[in-house]
PDB file of C-alpha atoms in Angstrom:
ATOM      1  CA  UNK A 466      55.875 -37.196 133.489  1.00 45.00           C
ATOM      2  CA  UNK A 467      57.288 -39.179 136.366  1.00 50.00           C
ATOM      3  CA  UNK A 468      56.314 -36.747 139.144  1.00 49.00           C
ATOM      4  CA  UNK A 469      52.754 -36.165 137.174  1.00 52.00           C
ATOM      5  CA  UNK A 470      52.244 -40.635 137.123  1.00 50.00           C
ATOM      6  CA  UNK A 471      53.408 -40.910 140.916  1.00 51.00           C
ATOM      7  CA  UNK A 472      50.872 -38.095 141.967  1.00 51.00           C
ATOM      8  CA  UNK A 473      48.002 -40.108 140.411  1.00 54.00           C
ATOM      9  CA  UNK A 474      49.081 -42.788 141.982  1.00 66.00           C
ATOM     10  CA  UNK A 475      48.874 -41.400 145.258  1.00 77.00           C
ATOM     11  CA  UNK A 476      45.897 -39.763 144.916  1.00 87.00           C
ATOM     12  CA  UNK A 477      44.305 -42.949 143.902  1.00 91.00           C
ATOM     13  CA  UNK A 478      44.268 -44.773 147.029  1.00 90.00           C
ATOM     14  CA  UNK A 479      43.584 -41.217 149.031  1.00 91.00           C
ATOM     15  CA  UNK A 480      40.589 -40.567 147.493  1.00 93.00           C
ATOM     16  CA  UNK A 481      40.016 -44.575 147.638  1.00 91.00           C
ATOM     17  CA  UNK A 482      40.414 -44.280 151.806  1.00 91.00           C
ATOM     18  CA  UNK A 483      38.291 -41.030 151.821  1.00 92.00           C
ATOM     19  CA  UNK A 484      35.610 -42.613 150.307  1.00 94.00           C
ATOM     20  CA  UNK A 485      35.903 -45.446 152.587  1.00 92.00           C
ATOM     21  CA  UNK A 486      35.408 -43.108 155.986  1.00 94.00           C
ATOM     22  CA  UNK A 487      32.250 -41.321 153.712  1.00 94.00           C
ATOM     23  CA  UNK A 488      30.931 -45.249 153.292  1.00 94.00           C
ATOM     24  CA  UNK A 489      31.254 -46.619 156.515  1.00 94.00           C
ATOM     25  CA  UNK A 490      30.056 -43.163 157.941  1.00 93.00           C
ATOM     26  CA  UNK A 491      26.993 -43.487 155.987  1.00 94.00           C
ATOM     27  CA  UNK A 492      26.377 -46.660 156.802  1.00 95.00           C
ATOM     28  CA  UNK A 493      26.225 -45.276 160.398  1.00 95.00           C
ATOM     29  CA  UNK A 494      23.517 -42.672 159.291  1.00 94.00           C
ATOM     30  CA  UNK A 495      21.435 -44.822 157.782  1.00 94.00           C
ATOM     31  CA  UNK A 496      20.974 -47.359 160.588  1.00 96.00           C
ATOM     32  CA  UNK A 497      21.019 -44.419 162.845  1.00 95.00           C
ATOM     33  CA  UNK A 498      17.685 -43.353 160.595  1.00 93.00           C
ATOM     34  CA  UNK A 499      16.513 -47.094 161.783  1.00 95.00           C
ATOM     35  CA  UNK A 500      16.327 -46.530 165.006  1.00 96.00           C
ATOM     36  CA  UNK A 501      12.701 -45.708 165.742  1.00 96.00           C
ATOM     37  CA  UNK A 502      11.504 -48.887 164.080  1.00 95.00           C
ATOM     38  CA  UNK A 503      13.471 -52.241 165.221  1.00 97.00           C
ATOM     39  CA  UNK A 504      15.631 -49.865 167.668  1.00 97.00           C
ATOM     40  CA  UNK A 505      19.831 -49.659 167.544  1.00 97.00           C
ATOM     41  CA  UNK A 506      19.870 -53.480 169.021  1.00 97.00           C
ATOM     42  CA  UNK A 507      17.968 -54.191 166.007  1.00 97.00           C
ATOM     43  CA  UNK A 508      20.126 -52.386 163.884  1.00 97.00           C
ATOM     44  CA  UNK A 509      23.635 -54.153 165.288  1.00 97.00           C
ATOM     45  CA  UNK A 510      21.798 -57.376 164.909  1.00 97.00           C
ATOM     46  CA  UNK A 511      21.537 -56.752 160.815  1.00 97.00           C
ATOM     47  CA  UNK A 512      24.357 -54.602 160.265  1.00 96.00           C
ATOM     48  CA  UNK A 513      27.026 -57.881 162.202  1.00 96.00           C
ATOM     49  CA  UNK A 514      25.060 -60.178 161.331  1.00 96.00           C
ATOM     50  CA  UNK A 515      24.860 -59.349 157.334  1.00 96.00           C
ATOM     51  CA  UNK A 516      28.727 -58.429 157.617  1.00 93.00           C
ATOM     52  CA  UNK A 517      29.283 -62.097 158.714  1.00 94.00           C
ATOM     53  CA  UNK A 518      27.575 -63.716 156.312  1.00 94.00           C
ATOM     54  CA  UNK A 519      28.874 -61.874 153.658  1.00 92.00           C
ATOM     55  CA  UNK A 520      33.155 -62.478 154.935  1.00 89.00           C
ATOM     56  CA  UNK A 521      31.910 -66.512 155.631  1.00 91.00           C
ATOM     57  CA  UNK A 522      30.844 -66.347 151.562  1.00 92.00           C
ATOM     58  CA  UNK A 523      34.129 -64.408 150.582  1.00 87.00           C
ATOM     59  CA  UNK A 524      37.062 -66.793 153.241  1.00 85.00           C
ATOM     60  CA  UNK A 525      34.960 -69.662 153.472  1.00 87.00           C
ATOM     61  CA  UNK A 526      36.669 -70.473 156.489  1.00 86.00           C
ATOM     62  CA  UNK A 527      35.371 -74.086 157.015  1.00 83.00           C
ATOM     63  CA  UNK A 528      38.405 -75.058 154.604  1.00 81.00           C
ATOM     64  CA  UNK A 529      40.534 -75.174 157.251  1.00 76.00           C
ATOM     65  CA  UNK A 530      39.446 -74.546 161.133  1.00 68.00           C
ATOM     66  CA  UNK A 531      40.900 -72.983 163.558  1.00 70.00           C
ATOM     67  CA  UNK A 532      43.461 -74.696 166.289  1.00 73.00           C
ATOM     68  CA  UNK A 533      42.290 -75.371 169.646  1.00 73.00           C
ATOM     69  CA  UNK A 534      45.265 -72.929 170.714  1.00 72.00           C
ATOM     70  CA  UNK A 535      43.390 -69.988 168.949  1.00 81.00           C
ATOM     71  CA  UNK A 536      40.027 -70.855 169.273  1.00 88.00           C
ATOM     72  CA  UNK A 537      40.323 -68.633 172.770  1.00 91.00           C
ATOM     73  CA  UNK A 538      41.789 -65.566 170.826  1.00 90.00           C
ATOM     74  CA  UNK A 539      38.948 -65.825 167.961  1.00 91.00           C
ATOM     75  CA  UNK A 540      36.087 -65.964 170.119  1.00 94.00           C
ATOM     76  CA  UNK A 541      37.531 -63.173 172.537  1.00 95.00           C
ATOM     77  CA  UNK A 542      37.871 -61.150 169.895  1.00 93.00           C
ATOM     78  CA  UNK A 543      34.836 -61.363 168.221  1.00 94.00           C
ATOM     79  CA  UNK A 544      33.183 -60.841 171.139  1.00 97.00           C
ATOM     80  CA  UNK A 545      35.085 -57.379 171.634  1.00 96.00           C
ATOM     81  CA  UNK A 546      33.620 -56.530 168.319  1.00 94.00           C
ATOM     82  CA  UNK A 547      29.942 -57.679 168.575  1.00 96.00           C
ATOM     83  CA  UNK A 548      30.032 -55.141 171.870  1.00 97.00           C
ATOM     84  CA  UNK A 549      32.057 -52.609 170.138  1.00 96.00           C
ATOM     85  CA  UNK A 550      29.300 -52.310 167.799  1.00 96.00           C
ATOM     86  CA  UNK A 551      26.078 -52.400 170.045  1.00 97.00           C
ATOM     87  CA  UNK A 552      27.884 -49.946 172.720  1.00 98.00           C
ATOM     88  CA  UNK A 553      28.117 -47.454 169.504  1.00 97.00           C
ATOM     89  CA  UNK A 554      25.135 -47.726 167.655  1.00 97.00           C
ATOM     90  CA  UNK A 555      23.529 -47.584 171.649  1.00 98.00           C
ATOM     91  CA  UNK A 556      25.537 -44.422 172.148  1.00 97.00           C
ATOM     92  CA  UNK A 557      23.848 -43.198 168.626  1.00 97.00           C
ATOM     93  CA  UNK A 558      20.427 -42.723 169.811  1.00 96.00           C
ATOM     94  CA  UNK A 559      21.206 -39.546 172.175  1.00 95.00           C
ATOM     95  CA  UNK A 560      24.925 -37.827 170.812  1.00 95.00           C
ATOM     96  CA  UNK A 561      25.599 -37.059 167.152  1.00 94.00           C
ATOM     97  CA  UNK A 562      27.318 -38.698 164.890  1.00 95.00           C
ATOM     98  CA  UNK A 563      30.595 -36.844 165.060  1.00 94.00           C
ATOM     99  CA  UNK A 564      30.915 -36.724 168.811  1.00 94.00           C
ATOM    100  CA  UNK A 565      30.290 -40.714 169.004  1.00 95.00           C
ATOM    101  CA  UNK A 566      32.958 -41.209 166.638  1.00 95.00           C
ATOM    102  CA  UNK A 567      35.199 -39.184 168.767  1.00 94.00           C
ATOM    103  CA  UNK A 568      34.583 -40.118 172.436  1.00 94.00           C
ATOM    104  CA  UNK A 569      35.364 -44.384 170.433  1.00 94.00           C
ATOM    105  CA  UNK A 570      38.427 -43.107 169.017  1.00 91.00           C
ATOM    106  CA  UNK A 571      39.863 -43.002 172.655  1.00 89.00           C
ATOM    107  CA  UNK A 572      40.199 -46.411 172.211  1.00 91.00           C
ATOM    108  CA  UNK A 573      42.783 -47.136 169.649  1.00 87.00           C
ATOM    109  CA  UNK A 574      44.874 -44.103 171.159  1.00 86.00           C
ATOM    110  CA  UNK A 575      45.495 -46.180 174.471  1.00 85.00           C
ATOM    111  CA  UNK A 576      46.180 -48.748 172.710  1.00 85.00           C
ATOM    112  CA  UNK A 577      48.948 -46.577 170.602  1.00 78.00           C
ATOM    113  CA  UNK A 578      49.863 -44.811 173.325  1.00 78.00           C
ATOM    114  CA  UNK A 579      50.395 -48.362 175.813  1.00 78.00           C
ATOM    115  CA  UNK A 580      54.172 -47.772 177.255  1.00 63.00           C
ATOM    116  CA  UNK A 581      54.834 -45.085 176.032  1.00 69.00           C
ATOM    117  CA  UNK A 582      57.563 -42.925 177.741  1.00 67.00           C
ATOM    118  CA  UNK A 583      57.686 -39.950 175.663  1.00 74.00           C
ATOM    119  CA  UNK A 584      57.433 -37.060 176.178  1.00 76.00           C
ATOM    120  CA  UNK A 585      55.661 -35.991 173.567  1.00 82.00           C
ATOM    121  CA  UNK A 586      53.647 -38.327 173.362  1.00 79.00           C
ATOM    122  CA  UNK A 587      51.868 -37.673 176.997  1.00 82.00           C
ATOM    123  CA  UNK A 588      51.253 -33.839 174.877  1.00 87.00           C
ATOM    124  CA  UNK A 589      49.027 -35.743 172.705  1.00 86.00           C
ATOM    125  CA  UNK A 590      47.249 -37.629 175.382  1.00 85.00           C
ATOM    126  CA  UNK A 591      46.635 -33.669 177.029  1.00 89.00           C
ATOM    127  CA  UNK A 592      45.282 -32.522 173.654  1.00 91.00           C
ATOM    128  CA  UNK A 593      43.024 -35.687 173.461  1.00 90.00           C
ATOM    129  CA  UNK A 594      41.377 -35.242 177.370  1.00 88.00           C
ATOM    130  CA  UNK A 595      40.986 -31.847 177.109  1.00 90.00           C
ATOM    131  CA  UNK A 596      39.040 -32.715 173.456  1.00 91.00           C
ATOM    132  CA  UNK A 597      36.783 -34.779 175.670  1.00 88.00           C
ATOM    133  CA  UNK A 598      36.893 -33.033 178.153  1.00 86.00           C
ATOM    134  CA  UNK A 599      35.345 -30.012 176.269  1.00 86.00           C
ATOM    135  CA  UNK A 600      32.762 -32.496 175.199  1.00 83.00           C
ATOM    136  CA  UNK A 601      31.113 -32.968 178.513  1.00 73.00           C
ATOM    137  CA  UNK A 602      28.082 -31.105 179.547  1.00 60.00           C
ATOM    138  CA  UNK A 603      29.900 -28.143 181.144  1.00 55.00           C
ATOM    139  CA  UNK A 604      28.390 -25.493 180.728  1.00 49.00           C
ATOM    140  CA  UNK A 605      28.056 -25.591 177.152  1.00 54.00           C
ATOM    141  CA  UNK A 606      24.231 -24.468 175.753  1.00 53.00           C
ATOM    142  CA  UNK A 607      23.170 -27.682 173.991  1.00 64.00           C
ATOM    143  CA  UNK A 608      24.850 -30.218 176.695  1.00 75.00           C
ATOM    144  CA  UNK A 609      25.805 -33.983 175.643  1.00 86.00           C
ATOM    145  CA  UNK A 610      23.584 -36.478 176.914  1.00 91.00           C
ATOM    146  CA  UNK A 611      25.850 -37.949 179.555  1.00 90.00           C
ATOM    147  CA  UNK A 612      24.615 -41.706 178.962  1.00 94.00           C
ATOM    148  CA  UNK A 613      25.467 -41.736 175.348  1.00 96.00           C
ATOM    149  CA  UNK A 614      29.143 -40.275 176.099  1.00 94.00           C
ATOM    150  CA  UNK A 615      29.323 -43.634 178.175  1.00 95.00           C
ATOM    151  CA  UNK A 616      28.206 -45.929 175.887  1.00 97.00           C
ATOM    152  CA  UNK A 617      30.859 -44.455 172.860  1.00 96.00           C
ATOM    153  CA  UNK A 618      33.960 -44.418 175.568  1.00 95.00           C
ATOM    154  CA  UNK A 619      32.343 -48.050 176.474  1.00 97.00           C
ATOM    155  CA  UNK A 620      32.614 -49.091 173.199  1.00 97.00           C
ATOM    156  CA  UNK A 621      35.986 -47.109 172.536  1.00 96.00           C
ATOM    157  CA  UNK A 622      37.505 -49.998 175.312  1.00 96.00           C
ATOM    158  CA  UNK A 623      36.343 -52.707 173.199  1.00 96.00           C
ATOM    159  CA  UNK A 624      37.903 -50.830 170.317  1.00 93.00           C
ATOM    160  CA  UNK A 625      40.800 -51.463 172.630  1.00 93.00           C
ATOM    161  CA  UNK A 626      40.471 -55.032 172.663  1.00 93.00           C
ATOM    162  CA  UNK A 627      39.581 -55.528 169.578  1.00 91.00           C
ATOM    163  CA  UNK A 628      42.885 -54.153 168.340  1.00 88.00           C
ATOM    164  CA  UNK A 629      44.271 -56.687 171.335  1.00 89.00           C
ATOM    165  CA  UNK A 630      42.233 -59.834 170.898  1.00 91.00           C
ATOM    166  CA  UNK A 631      42.888 -59.176 166.776  1.00 86.00           C
ATOM    167  CA  UNK A 632      46.538 -59.372 166.872  1.00 82.00           C
ATOM    168  CA  UNK A 633      46.425 -62.485 168.533  1.00 83.00           C
ATOM    169  CA  UNK A 634      43.682 -64.389 166.231  1.00 82.00           C
ATOM    170  CA  UNK A 635      45.252 -62.959 163.068  1.00 74.00           C
ATOM    171  CA  UNK A 636      47.982 -65.925 163.708  1.00 73.00           C
ATOM    172  CA  UNK A 637      45.202 -67.796 162.618  1.00 66.00           C
ATOM    173  CA  UNK A 638      44.963 -66.704 159.497  1.00 70.00           C
ATOM    174  CA  UNK A 639      43.606 -62.848 158.278  1.00 66.00           C
ATOM    175  CA  UNK A 640      40.819 -63.545 156.524  1.00 78.00           C
ATOM    176  CA  UNK A 641      39.734 -66.119 158.424  1.00 82.00           C
ATOM    177  CA  UNK A 642      40.104 -64.924 161.515  1.00 84.00           C
ATOM    178  CA  UNK A 643      37.727 -61.920 160.999  1.00 86.00           C
ATOM    179  CA  UNK A 644      35.027 -63.814 159.302  1.00 88.00           C
ATOM    180  CA  UNK A 645      34.963 -66.164 162.112  1.00 90.00           C
ATOM    181  CA  UNK A 646      35.730 -63.214 164.984  1.00 91.00           C
ATOM    182  CA  UNK A 647      32.333 -62.034 163.158  1.00 92.00           C
ATOM    183  CA  UNK A 648      30.745 -64.954 163.592  1.00 95.00           C
ATOM    184  CA  UNK A 649      30.912 -65.145 166.968  1.00 96.00           C
ATOM    185  CA  UNK A 650      30.284 -61.381 166.764  1.00 96.00           C
ATOM    186  CA  UNK A 651      26.411 -61.858 165.841  1.00 96.00           C
ATOM    187  CA  UNK A 652      26.065 -64.654 167.759  1.00 97.00           C
ATOM    188  CA  UNK A 653      26.564 -62.216 170.810  1.00 97.00           C
ATOM    189  CA  UNK A 654      24.558 -59.229 169.077  1.00 97.00           C
ATOM    190  CA  UNK A 655      21.686 -61.764 167.670  1.00 96.00           C
ATOM    191  CA  UNK A 656      19.796 -62.386 171.245  1.00 96.00           C
ATOM    192  CA  UNK A 657      19.791 -58.940 171.905  1.00 97.00           C
ATOM    193  CA  UNK A 658      18.284 -57.516 168.802  1.00 97.00           C
ATOM    194  CA  UNK A 659      15.933 -60.069 168.280  1.00 96.00           C
ATOM    195  CA  UNK A 660      14.868 -59.074 172.613  1.00 96.00           C
ATOM    196  CA  UNK A 661      14.068 -55.700 171.275  1.00 94.00           C
ATOM    197  CA  UNK A 662      12.634 -56.428 167.673  1.00 94.00           C
ATOM    198  CA  UNK A 663      11.352 -59.893 167.638  1.00 93.00           C
ATOM    199  CA  UNK A 664       9.973 -60.861 164.292  1.00 92.00           C
ATOM    200  CA  UNK A 665      10.107 -56.726 162.719  1.00 94.00           C
ATOM    201  CA  UNK A 666      13.778 -57.359 162.184  1.00 94.00           C
ATOM    202  CA  UNK A 667      12.657 -60.430 159.117  1.00 95.00           C
ATOM    203  CA  UNK A 668      10.353 -57.623 157.404  1.00 96.00           C
ATOM    204  CA  UNK A 669      11.281 -57.605 153.961  1.00 96.00           C
ATOM    205  CA  UNK A 670      12.669 -54.394 154.052  1.00 96.00           C
ATOM    206  CA  UNK A 671      14.123 -54.001 157.142  1.00 96.00           C
ATOM    207  CA  UNK A 672      16.032 -57.026 155.815  1.00 96.00           C
ATOM    208  CA  UNK A 673      16.946 -55.190 152.503  1.00 97.00           C
ATOM    209  CA  UNK A 674      18.092 -51.861 154.388  1.00 96.00           C
ATOM    210  CA  UNK A 675      19.905 -54.035 156.095  1.00 96.00           C
ATOM    211  CA  UNK A 676      21.625 -55.299 154.092  1.00 96.00           C
ATOM    212  CA  UNK A 677      22.731 -51.691 152.958  1.00 96.00           C
ATOM    213  CA  UNK A 678      24.182 -51.000 155.877  1.00 96.00           C
ATOM    214  CA  UNK A 679      26.430 -53.856 156.375  1.00 95.00           C
ATOM    215  CA  UNK A 680      27.708 -53.702 153.053  1.00 94.00           C
ATOM    216  CA  UNK A 681      28.432 -49.659 153.697  1.00 94.00           C
ATOM    217  CA  UNK A 682      29.940 -50.436 156.573  1.00 92.00           C
ATOM    218  CA  UNK A 683      31.406 -53.141 156.107  1.00 85.00           C
ATOM    219  CA  UNK A 684      31.969 -54.673 152.983  1.00 82.00           C
ATOM    220  CA  UNK A 685      32.826 -51.897 150.582  1.00 88.00           C
ATOM    221  CA  UNK A 686      35.313 -49.575 153.013  1.00 89.00           C
ATOM    222  CA  UNK A 687      37.057 -52.698 154.296  1.00 80.00           C
ATOM    223  CA  UNK A 688      38.088 -53.153 151.004  1.00 78.00           C
ATOM    224  CA  UNK A 689      38.638 -49.697 149.900  1.00 87.00           C
ATOM    225  CA  UNK A 690      40.885 -49.235 153.299  1.00 84.00           C
ATOM    226  CA  UNK A 691      42.986 -52.162 151.990  1.00 73.00           C
ATOM    227  CA  UNK A 692      43.537 -51.016 148.306  1.00 84.00           C
ATOM    228  CA  UNK A 693      44.792 -47.753 150.438  1.00 86.00           C
ATOM    229  CA  UNK A 694      46.527 -49.291 152.957  1.00 77.00           C
ATOM    230  CA  UNK A 695      48.720 -51.623 150.065  1.00 78.00           C
ATOM    231  CA  UNK A 696      49.659 -48.702 148.260  1.00 84.00           C
ATOM    232  CA  UNK A 697      50.441 -45.687 150.941  1.00 83.00           C
ATOM    233  CA  UNK A 698      53.062 -45.819 153.622  1.00 83.00           C
ATOM    234  CA  UNK A 699      51.375 -46.597 156.795  1.00 76.00           C
ATOM    235  CA  UNK A 700      51.857 -43.232 158.078  1.00 77.00           C
ATOM    236  CA  UNK A 701      50.053 -41.475 155.635  1.00 83.00           C
ATOM    237  CA  UNK A 702      47.522 -44.074 156.058  1.00 84.00           C
ATOM    238  CA  UNK A 703      47.226 -43.346 159.733  1.00 83.00           C
ATOM    239  CA  UNK A 704      47.290 -39.949 159.331  1.00 85.00           C
ATOM    240  CA  UNK A 705      44.007 -39.962 156.787  1.00 88.00           C
ATOM    241  CA  UNK A 706      42.338 -42.002 158.908  1.00 89.00           C
ATOM    242  CA  UNK A 707      42.287 -39.438 161.681  1.00 90.00           C
ATOM    243  CA  UNK A 708      39.936 -37.654 160.017  1.00 91.00           C
ATOM    244  CA  UNK A 709      36.786 -40.322 160.516  1.00 93.00           C
ATOM    245  CA  UNK A 710      35.496 -38.384 163.156  1.00 94.00           C
ATOM    246  CA  UNK A 711      35.413 -35.454 160.944  1.00 94.00           C
ATOM    247  CA  UNK A 712      33.934 -37.087 158.506  1.00 94.00           C
ATOM    248  CA  UNK A 713      31.315 -38.739 160.386  1.00 95.00           C
ATOM    249  CA  UNK A 714      30.679 -34.777 161.947  1.00 95.00           C
ATOM    250  CA  UNK A 715      29.926 -34.416 158.006  1.00 94.00           C
ATOM    251  CA  UNK A 716      28.281 -37.499 157.055  1.00 93.00           C
ATOM    252  CA  UNK A 717      25.780 -36.423 160.131  1.00 94.00           C
ATOM    253  CA  UNK A 718      25.969 -33.029 158.839  1.00 93.00           C
ATOM    254  CA  UNK A 719      24.749 -33.938 155.054  1.00 94.00           C
ATOM    255  CA  UNK A 720      22.538 -37.157 155.981  1.00 93.00           C
ATOM    256  CA  UNK A 721      21.009 -36.530 159.663  1.00 94.00           C
ATOM    257  CA  UNK A 722      21.063 -32.916 159.919  1.00 94.00           C
ATOM    258  CA  UNK A 723      23.095 -33.179 163.154  1.00 94.00           C
ATOM    259  CA  UNK A 724      24.853 -29.625 163.971  1.00 90.00           C
ATOM    260  CA  UNK A 725      27.262 -29.358 166.336  1.00 90.00           C
ATOM    261  CA  UNK A 726      28.601 -26.256 168.772  1.00 87.00           C
ATOM    262  CA  UNK A 727      31.555 -24.546 168.340  1.00 89.00           C
ATOM    263  CA  UNK A 728      33.018 -26.144 171.390  1.00 88.00           C
ATOM    264  CA  UNK A 729      32.206 -29.755 170.282  1.00 90.00           C
ATOM    265  CA  UNK A 730      33.314 -29.458 166.913  1.00 93.00           C
ATOM    266  CA  UNK A 731      36.930 -27.692 168.267  1.00 93.00           C
ATOM    267  CA  UNK A 732      36.678 -31.145 170.900  1.00 93.00           C
ATOM    268  CA  UNK A 733      36.867 -33.208 167.521  1.00 94.00           C
ATOM    269  CA  UNK A 734      39.468 -31.134 165.917  1.00 94.00           C
ATOM    270  CA  UNK A 735      41.298 -31.871 169.369  1.00 93.00           C
ATOM    271  CA  UNK A 736      40.986 -35.681 168.727  1.00 93.00           C
ATOM    272  CA  UNK A 737      41.807 -35.668 165.206  1.00 93.00           C
ATOM    273  CA  UNK A 738      45.324 -33.636 166.093  1.00 93.00           C
ATOM    274  CA  UNK A 739      46.047 -36.131 168.789  1.00 91.00           C
ATOM    275  CA  UNK A 740      44.970 -39.163 166.660  1.00 89.00           C
ATOM    276  CA  UNK A 741      47.627 -37.830 163.872  1.00 89.00           C
ATOM    277  CA  UNK A 742      50.160 -36.824 165.570  1.00 88.00           C
ATOM    278  CA  UNK A 743      50.544 -40.162 167.638  1.00 84.00           C
ATOM    279  CA  UNK A 744      50.637 -41.800 164.217  1.00 80.00           C
ATOM    280  CA  UNK A 745      53.485 -39.372 162.912  1.00 80.00           C
ATOM    281  CA  UNK A 746      54.810 -39.674 166.532  1.00 74.00           C
ATOM    282  CA  UNK A 747      54.317 -43.401 166.396  1.00 65.00           C
ATOM    283  CA  UNK A 748      56.586 -43.346 162.615  1.00 58.00           C
ATOM    284  CA  UNK A 749      59.358 -42.390 164.644  1.00 56.00           C
ATOM    285  CA  UNK A 750      59.537 -44.673 167.659  1.00 53.00           C
ATOM    286  CA  UNK A 751      58.371 -47.924 164.872  1.00 50.00           C
ATOM    287  CA  UNK A 752      55.118 -48.360 166.654  1.00 52.00           C
ATOM    288  CA  UNK A 753      52.314 -48.891 164.641  1.00 51.00           C
ATOM    289  CA  UNK A 754      49.683 -46.352 164.094  1.00 48.00           C
ATOM    290  CA  UNK A 755      46.451 -47.121 165.714  1.00 50.00           C
ATOM    291  CA  UNK A 756      43.801 -48.078 162.617  1.00 49.00           C
ATOM    292  CA  UNK A 757      40.648 -49.915 162.244  1.00 52.00           C
ATOM    293  CA  UNK A 758      41.197 -53.413 160.795  1.00 43.00           C
ATOM    294  CA  UNK A 759      37.207 -54.287 160.806  1.00 41.00           C
ATOM    295  CA  UNK A 760      35.471 -51.467 163.209  1.00 40.00           C
ATOM    296  CA  UNK A 761      33.132 -48.738 163.262  1.00 46.00           C
TER     297      UNK A 761
END
């Protein structure tokens, strides 16, 4: 009876985490379907703008504003968050969702490996580099668009900056920092989205779809991930999060009809394995595994 209770206690947060990954990648797939109407920049403005409104309503950071020393970290954190979302959606214009997520994962992997001197960690680096190399258009029958790959890599670099600056901004209070950072992100991407889509962003149908994207891509998955994080060991959480590129590829296949070649699927597998390996190695060395707090 006790074993059954423990199993059910683990199963629920695992299901919540998987549901969160499915939600955020379904939101990305829905966002990609809106590109022909308002463009990638317009969709980014809708997603980040509505996410900022939701977080501000939940956390109400105006009750106690940030101290002067915290403002710089929050601004850098928010700018990295906004650019990460913008570059990621720009990448989705020309490369499949699963591949974009896999390339973007190089950002948190780099942060997790920063300063490492363990031999096994360099093996995981090699596996991740192999995965990236397989994604390049070297003899594949469906070559990958280099501009899209570069944009996804840029999103990964912004993800790394987001993690670093987010740790500093978090000293102002987690929820408050996230809501203010998302507000900064919205201010960064809104001019780009408005400049591209103009008044088309404000039609009722587009606004409604943008709200759904924000809920699927931010509010719902982050709530589910927080539920799982408080009930799962951190290493288990990190290993499960490593599956996100594979979840993205499956969501893209189901919702967008994006099929990957065997080489591309193998490349994503290499990056997933590298992320899981780094997470487990981080458990033994005391490092925190890479994960997403408010990205994606």
